[in-house]
mmCIF file of C-alpha atoms in Angstrom:
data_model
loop_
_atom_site.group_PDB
_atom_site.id
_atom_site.type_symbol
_atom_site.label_atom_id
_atom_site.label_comp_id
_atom_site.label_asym_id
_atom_site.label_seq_id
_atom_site.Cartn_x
_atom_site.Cartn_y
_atom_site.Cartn_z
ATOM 1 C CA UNK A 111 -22.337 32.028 108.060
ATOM 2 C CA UNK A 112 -20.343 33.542 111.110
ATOM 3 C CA UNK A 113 -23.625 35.298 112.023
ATOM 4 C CA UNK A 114 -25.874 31.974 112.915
ATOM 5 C CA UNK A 115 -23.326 30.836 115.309
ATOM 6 C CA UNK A 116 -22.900 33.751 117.886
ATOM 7 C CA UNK A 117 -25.373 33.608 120.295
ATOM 8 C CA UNK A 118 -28.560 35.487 120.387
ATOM 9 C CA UNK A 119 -28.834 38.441 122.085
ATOM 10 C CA UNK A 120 -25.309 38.825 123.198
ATOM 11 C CA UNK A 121 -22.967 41.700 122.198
ATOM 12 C CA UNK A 122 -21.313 40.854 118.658
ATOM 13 C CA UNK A 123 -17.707 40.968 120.044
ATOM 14 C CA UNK A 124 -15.638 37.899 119.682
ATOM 15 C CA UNK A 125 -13.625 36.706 122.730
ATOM 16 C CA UNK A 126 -10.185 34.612 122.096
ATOM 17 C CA UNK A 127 -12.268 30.892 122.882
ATOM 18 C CA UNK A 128 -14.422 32.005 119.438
ATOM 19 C CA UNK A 129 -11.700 33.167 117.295
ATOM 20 C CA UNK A 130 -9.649 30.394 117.759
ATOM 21 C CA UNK A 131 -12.855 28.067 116.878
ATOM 22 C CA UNK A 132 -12.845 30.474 113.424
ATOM 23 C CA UNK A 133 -10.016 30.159 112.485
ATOM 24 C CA UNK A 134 -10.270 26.177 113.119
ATOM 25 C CA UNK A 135 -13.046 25.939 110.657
ATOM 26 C CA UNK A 136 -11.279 27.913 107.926
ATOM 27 C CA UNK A 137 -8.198 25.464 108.514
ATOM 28 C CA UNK A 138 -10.661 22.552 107.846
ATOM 29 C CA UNK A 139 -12.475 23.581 104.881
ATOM 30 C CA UNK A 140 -8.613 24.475 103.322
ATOM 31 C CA UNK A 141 -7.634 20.987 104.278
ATOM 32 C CA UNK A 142 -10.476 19.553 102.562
ATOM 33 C CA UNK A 143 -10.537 21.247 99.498
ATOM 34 C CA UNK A 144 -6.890 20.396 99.322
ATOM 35 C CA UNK A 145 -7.428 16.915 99.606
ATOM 36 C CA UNK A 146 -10.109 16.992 96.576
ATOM 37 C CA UNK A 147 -7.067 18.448 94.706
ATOM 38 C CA UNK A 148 -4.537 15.005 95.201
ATOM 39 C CA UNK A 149 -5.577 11.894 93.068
ATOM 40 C CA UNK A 150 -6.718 8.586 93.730
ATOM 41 C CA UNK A 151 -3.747 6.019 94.378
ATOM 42 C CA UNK A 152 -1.711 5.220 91.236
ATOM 43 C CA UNK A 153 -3.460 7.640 89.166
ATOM 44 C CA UNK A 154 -2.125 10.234 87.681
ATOM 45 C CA UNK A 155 -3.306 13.706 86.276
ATOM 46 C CA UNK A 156 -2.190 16.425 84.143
ATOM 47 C CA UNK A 157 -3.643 20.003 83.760
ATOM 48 C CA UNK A 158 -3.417 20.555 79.651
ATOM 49 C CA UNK A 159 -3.517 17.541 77.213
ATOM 50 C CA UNK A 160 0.016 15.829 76.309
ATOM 51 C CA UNK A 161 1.594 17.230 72.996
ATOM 52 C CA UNK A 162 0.883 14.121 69.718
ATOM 53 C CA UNK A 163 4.028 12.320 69.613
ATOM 54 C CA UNK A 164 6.589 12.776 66.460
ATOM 55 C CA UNK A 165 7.042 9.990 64.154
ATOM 56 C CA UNK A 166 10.961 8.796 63.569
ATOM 57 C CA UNK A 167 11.508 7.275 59.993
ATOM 58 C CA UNK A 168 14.929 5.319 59.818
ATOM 59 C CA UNK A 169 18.051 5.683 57.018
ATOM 60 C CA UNK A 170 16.917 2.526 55.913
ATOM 61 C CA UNK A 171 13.006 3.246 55.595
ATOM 62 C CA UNK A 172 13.780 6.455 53.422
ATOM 63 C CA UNK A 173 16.367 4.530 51.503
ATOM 64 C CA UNK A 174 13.603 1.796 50.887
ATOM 65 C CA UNK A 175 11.058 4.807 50.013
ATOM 66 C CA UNK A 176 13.578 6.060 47.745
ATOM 67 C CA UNK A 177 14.559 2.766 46.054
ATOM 68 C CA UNK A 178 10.831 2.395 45.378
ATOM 69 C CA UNK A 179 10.206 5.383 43.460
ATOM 70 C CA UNK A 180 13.076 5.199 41.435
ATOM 71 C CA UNK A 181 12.731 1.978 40.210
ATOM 72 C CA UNK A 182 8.957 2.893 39.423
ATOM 73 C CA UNK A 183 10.359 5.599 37.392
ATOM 74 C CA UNK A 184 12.775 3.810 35.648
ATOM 75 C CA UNK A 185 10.082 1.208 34.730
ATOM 76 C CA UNK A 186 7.732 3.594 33.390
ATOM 77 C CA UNK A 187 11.215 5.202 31.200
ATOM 78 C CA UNK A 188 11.319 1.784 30.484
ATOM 79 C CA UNK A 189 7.917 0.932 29.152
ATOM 80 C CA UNK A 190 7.973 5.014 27.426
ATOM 81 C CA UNK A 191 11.044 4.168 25.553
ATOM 82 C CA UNK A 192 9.571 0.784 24.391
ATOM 83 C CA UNK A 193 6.275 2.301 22.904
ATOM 84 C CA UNK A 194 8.844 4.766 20.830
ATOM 85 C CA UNK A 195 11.404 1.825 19.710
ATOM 86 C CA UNK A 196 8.038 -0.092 18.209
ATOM 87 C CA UNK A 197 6.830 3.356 16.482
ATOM 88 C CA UNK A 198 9.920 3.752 15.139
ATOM 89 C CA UNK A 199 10.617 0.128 14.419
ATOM 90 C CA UNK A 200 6.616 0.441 12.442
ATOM 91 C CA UNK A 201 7.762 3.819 11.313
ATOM 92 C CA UNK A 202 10.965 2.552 9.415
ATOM 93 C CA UNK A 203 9.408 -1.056 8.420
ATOM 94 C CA UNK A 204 6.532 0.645 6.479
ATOM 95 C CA UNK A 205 9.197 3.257 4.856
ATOM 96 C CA UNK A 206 11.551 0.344 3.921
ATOM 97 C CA UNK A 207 8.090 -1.549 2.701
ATOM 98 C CA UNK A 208 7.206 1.689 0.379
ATOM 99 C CA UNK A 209 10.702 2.433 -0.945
ATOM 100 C CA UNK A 210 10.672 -1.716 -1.955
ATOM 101 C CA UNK A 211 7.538 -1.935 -3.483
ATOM 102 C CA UNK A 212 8.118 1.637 -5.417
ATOM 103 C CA UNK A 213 12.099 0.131 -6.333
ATOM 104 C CA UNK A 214 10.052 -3.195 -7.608
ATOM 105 C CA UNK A 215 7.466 -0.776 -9.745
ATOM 106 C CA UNK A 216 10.735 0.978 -10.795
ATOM 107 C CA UNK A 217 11.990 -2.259 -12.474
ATOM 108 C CA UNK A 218 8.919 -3.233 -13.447
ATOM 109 C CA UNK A 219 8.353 -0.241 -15.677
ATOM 110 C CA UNK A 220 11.977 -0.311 -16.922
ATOM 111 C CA UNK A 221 11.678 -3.577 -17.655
ATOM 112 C CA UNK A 222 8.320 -3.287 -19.667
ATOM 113 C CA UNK A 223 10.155 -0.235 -21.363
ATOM 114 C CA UNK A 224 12.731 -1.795 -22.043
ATOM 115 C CA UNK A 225 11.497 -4.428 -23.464
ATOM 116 C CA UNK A 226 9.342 -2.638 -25.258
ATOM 117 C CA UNK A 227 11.610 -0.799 -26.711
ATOM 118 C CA UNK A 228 13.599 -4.156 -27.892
ATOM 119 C CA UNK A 229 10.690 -5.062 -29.673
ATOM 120 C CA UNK A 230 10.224 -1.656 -31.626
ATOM 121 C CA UNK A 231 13.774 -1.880 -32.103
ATOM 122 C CA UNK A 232 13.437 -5.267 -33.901
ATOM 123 C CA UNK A 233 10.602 -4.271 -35.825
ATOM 124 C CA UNK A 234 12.624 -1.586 -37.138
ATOM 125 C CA UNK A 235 15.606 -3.506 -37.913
ATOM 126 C CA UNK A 236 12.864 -6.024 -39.538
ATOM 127 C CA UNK A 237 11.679 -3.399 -41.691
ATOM 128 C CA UNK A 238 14.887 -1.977 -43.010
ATOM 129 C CA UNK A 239 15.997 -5.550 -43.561
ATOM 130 C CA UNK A 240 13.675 -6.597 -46.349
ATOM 131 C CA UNK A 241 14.067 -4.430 -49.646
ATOM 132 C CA UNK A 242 11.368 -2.292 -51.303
ATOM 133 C CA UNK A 243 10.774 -4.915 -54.240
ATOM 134 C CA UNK A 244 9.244 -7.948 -55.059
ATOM 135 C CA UNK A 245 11.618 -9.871 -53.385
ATOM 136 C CA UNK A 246 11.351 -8.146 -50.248
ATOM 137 C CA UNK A 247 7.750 -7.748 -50.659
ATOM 138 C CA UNK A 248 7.405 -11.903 -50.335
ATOM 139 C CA UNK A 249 10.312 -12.261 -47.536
ATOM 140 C CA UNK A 250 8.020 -9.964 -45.283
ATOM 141 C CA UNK A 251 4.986 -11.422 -46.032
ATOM 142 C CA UNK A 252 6.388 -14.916 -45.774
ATOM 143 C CA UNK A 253 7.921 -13.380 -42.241
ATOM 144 C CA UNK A 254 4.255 -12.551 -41.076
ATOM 145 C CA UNK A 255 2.861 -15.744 -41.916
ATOM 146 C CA UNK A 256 5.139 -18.016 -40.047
ATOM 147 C CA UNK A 257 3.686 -16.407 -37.155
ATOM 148 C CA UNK A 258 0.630 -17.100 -38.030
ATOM 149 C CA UNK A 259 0.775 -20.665 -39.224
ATOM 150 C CA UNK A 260 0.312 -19.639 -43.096
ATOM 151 C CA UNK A 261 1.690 -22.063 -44.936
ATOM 152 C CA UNK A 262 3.076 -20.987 -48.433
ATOM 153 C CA UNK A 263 6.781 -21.147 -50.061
ATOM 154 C CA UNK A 264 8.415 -18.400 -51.602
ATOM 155 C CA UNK A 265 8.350 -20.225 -55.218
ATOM 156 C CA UNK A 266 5.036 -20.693 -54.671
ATOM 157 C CA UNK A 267 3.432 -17.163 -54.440
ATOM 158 C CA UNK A 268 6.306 -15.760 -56.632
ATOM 159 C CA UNK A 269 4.788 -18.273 -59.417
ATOM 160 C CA UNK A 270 1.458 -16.866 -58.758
ATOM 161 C CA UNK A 271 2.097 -13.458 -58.849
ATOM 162 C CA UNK A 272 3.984 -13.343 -61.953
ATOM 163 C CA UNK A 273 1.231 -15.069 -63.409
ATOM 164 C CA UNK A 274 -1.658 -12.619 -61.380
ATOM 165 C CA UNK A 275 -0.252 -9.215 -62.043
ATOM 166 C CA UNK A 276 3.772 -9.800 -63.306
ATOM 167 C CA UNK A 277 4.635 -8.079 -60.121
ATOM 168 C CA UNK A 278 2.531 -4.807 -59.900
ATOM 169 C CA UNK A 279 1.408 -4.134 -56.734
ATOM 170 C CA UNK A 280 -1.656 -1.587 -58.244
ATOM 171 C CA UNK A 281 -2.847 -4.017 -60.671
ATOM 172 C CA UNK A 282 -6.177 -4.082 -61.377
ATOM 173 C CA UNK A 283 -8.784 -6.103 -63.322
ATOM 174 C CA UNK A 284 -11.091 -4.691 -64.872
ATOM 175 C CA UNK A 285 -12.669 -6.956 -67.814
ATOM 176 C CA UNK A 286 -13.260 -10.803 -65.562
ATOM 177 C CA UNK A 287 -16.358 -11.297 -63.860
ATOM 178 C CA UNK A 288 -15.442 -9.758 -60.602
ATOM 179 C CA UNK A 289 -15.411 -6.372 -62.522
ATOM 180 C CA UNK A 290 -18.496 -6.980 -64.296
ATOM 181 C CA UNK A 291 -20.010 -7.345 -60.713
ATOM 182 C CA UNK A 292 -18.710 -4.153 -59.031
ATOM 183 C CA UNK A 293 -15.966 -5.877 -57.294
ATOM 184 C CA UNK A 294 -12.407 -5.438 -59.546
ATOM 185 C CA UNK A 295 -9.386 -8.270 -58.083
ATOM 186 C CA UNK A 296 -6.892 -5.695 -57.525
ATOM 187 C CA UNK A 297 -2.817 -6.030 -56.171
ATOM 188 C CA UNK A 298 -0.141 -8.242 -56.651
ATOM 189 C CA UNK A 299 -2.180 -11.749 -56.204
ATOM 190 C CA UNK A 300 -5.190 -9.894 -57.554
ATOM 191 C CA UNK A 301 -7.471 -9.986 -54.211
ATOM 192 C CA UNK A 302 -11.098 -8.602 -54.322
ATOM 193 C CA UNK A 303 -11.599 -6.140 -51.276
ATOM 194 C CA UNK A 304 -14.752 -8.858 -49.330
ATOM 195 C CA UNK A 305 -11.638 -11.216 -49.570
ATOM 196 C CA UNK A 306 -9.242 -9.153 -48.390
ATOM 197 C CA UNK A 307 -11.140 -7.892 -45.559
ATOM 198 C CA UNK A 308 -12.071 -11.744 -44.703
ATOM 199 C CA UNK A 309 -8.504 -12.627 -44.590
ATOM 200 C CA UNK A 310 -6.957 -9.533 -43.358
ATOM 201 C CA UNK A 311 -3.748 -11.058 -41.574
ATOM 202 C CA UNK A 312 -3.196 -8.771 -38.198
ATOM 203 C CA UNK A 313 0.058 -6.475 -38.765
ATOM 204 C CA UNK A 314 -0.616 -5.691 -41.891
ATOM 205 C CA UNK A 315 -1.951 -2.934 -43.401
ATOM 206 C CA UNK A 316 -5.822 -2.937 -44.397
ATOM 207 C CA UNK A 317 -4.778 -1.109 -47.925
ATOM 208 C CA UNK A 318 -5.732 -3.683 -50.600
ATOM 209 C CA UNK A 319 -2.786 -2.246 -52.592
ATOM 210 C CA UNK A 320 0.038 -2.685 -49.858
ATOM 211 C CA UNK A 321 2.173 -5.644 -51.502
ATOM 212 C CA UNK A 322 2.905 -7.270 -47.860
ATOM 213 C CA UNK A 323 -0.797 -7.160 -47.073
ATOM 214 C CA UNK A 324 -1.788 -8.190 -50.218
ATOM 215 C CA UNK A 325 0.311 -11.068 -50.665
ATOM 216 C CA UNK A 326 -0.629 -12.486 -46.461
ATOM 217 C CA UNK A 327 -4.212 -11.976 -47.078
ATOM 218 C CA UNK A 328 -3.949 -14.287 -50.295
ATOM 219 C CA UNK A 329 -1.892 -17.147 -48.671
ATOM 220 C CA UNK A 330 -4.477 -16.766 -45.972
ATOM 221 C CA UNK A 331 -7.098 -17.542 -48.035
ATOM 222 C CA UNK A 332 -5.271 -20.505 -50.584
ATOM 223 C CA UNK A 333 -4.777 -21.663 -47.155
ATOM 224 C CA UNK A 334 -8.196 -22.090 -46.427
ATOM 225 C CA UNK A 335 -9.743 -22.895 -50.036
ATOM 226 C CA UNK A 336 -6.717 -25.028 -51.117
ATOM 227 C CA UNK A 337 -4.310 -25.863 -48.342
ATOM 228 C CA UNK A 338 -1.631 -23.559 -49.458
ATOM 229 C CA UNK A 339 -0.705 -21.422 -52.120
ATOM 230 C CA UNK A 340 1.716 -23.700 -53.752
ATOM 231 C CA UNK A 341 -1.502 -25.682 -54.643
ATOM 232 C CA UNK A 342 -2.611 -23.060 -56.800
ATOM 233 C CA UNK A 343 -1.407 -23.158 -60.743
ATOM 234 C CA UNK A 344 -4.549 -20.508 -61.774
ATOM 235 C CA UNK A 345 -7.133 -18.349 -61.707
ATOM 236 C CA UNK A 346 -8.537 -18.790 -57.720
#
């Protein structure tokens, strides 16, 4: 640059007049750089960008934050412990449901037993109170029947079975016309065995011979034929 303005052909040696014009120039292009350094009017610059600001939370805003969770905590304790009150509450209902229904089974079965157990009982008692004889022989039978709505008194089949087989319960005949066809009367009212089985009165025994047995299945059938067997005065 300093080259194009000394004049051509002259010696290359500055004199004070040029030097000070130099050093004017230098002082002008300083100046003017400096003044593309200051900003416009009411604006303002910085060299490096401004640090992000910090955010303050207040006492109160944590407390609040705070107050929040814990309450959402407690309500979910809350809603836990409510699930496990009803399980339990299912849990204990269904094992108080069981132990009823097995304590109602329980009485149930001792009941049953027990009653059962009455009525073998009275049976027995029933058996050992009627004698082995013809006497006893006609209370039982008589006993049986009533349950059975077979009429018959006890003078009436005693009549007939002194007359029939004078009170032997394996009596047999073996000369009428029964006999003759294969089929003997046998017992103390002298039964034959299709009769017996006809009129077999339920618990009895189904031995033609047995004098209880005997005697029910007889009534059973005078019942039938003749109304009762204190209608019957012979052979039937």
């Amino acid at each position: 640059m300093l080259k194009n303005i000394l004049p051509r052909g002259r010696s290359r040696s500055l004199n004070r007049n040029q030097k000070a014009a130099i050093a004017g120039v230098g002082a002008l292009g300083a100046a003017a750089v400096a003044l593309t350094a200051v900003p416009a009017s009411g604006q303002t610059t910085t060299s490096e960008a401004a640090p992000t600001a910090k955010v303050a939370y207040s006492t109160k805003q944590i407390q609040d934050v705070h107050a929040g969770v814990t309450g959402q905590l407690a309500g979910a304790s809350q809603k836990v412990a409510s699930i496990e009150a009803k399980k339990e509450a299912a849990t204990e209902s269904a094992a108080k449901k069981a132990t009823a229904e097995k304590s109602t089974a329980k009485r149930a079965t001792e009941k049953t037993t027990s009653r059962d157990a009455k009525r073998t009982e009275v049976k027995k008692v029933a058996k050992k109170s009627y004698s082995n004889n013809l006497d006893g022989w006609i209370r039982e039978a008589r006993a049986i029947m009533k349950k059975h709505d077979i009429p018959g008194t006890y003078d009436g089949i005693h009549r007939n079975i002194i007359r029939e087989s004078s009170g032997n319960p394996k009596a047999i005949n073996d000369w009428d016309i029964n006999a003759i066809n294969g089929i003997p009367s046998k017992g103390l009212l002298q039964v034959i065995p299709p009769t017996f089985k006809a009129y077999h009165v339920p618990g009895t025994s189904w031995n033609i011979y047995d004098p209880v047995a005997n005697i029910a299945a007889a009534c059973n059938y005078a019942a039938d034929k003749y109304g009762t067997m204190d209608n019957v005065d012979s052979a039937y």
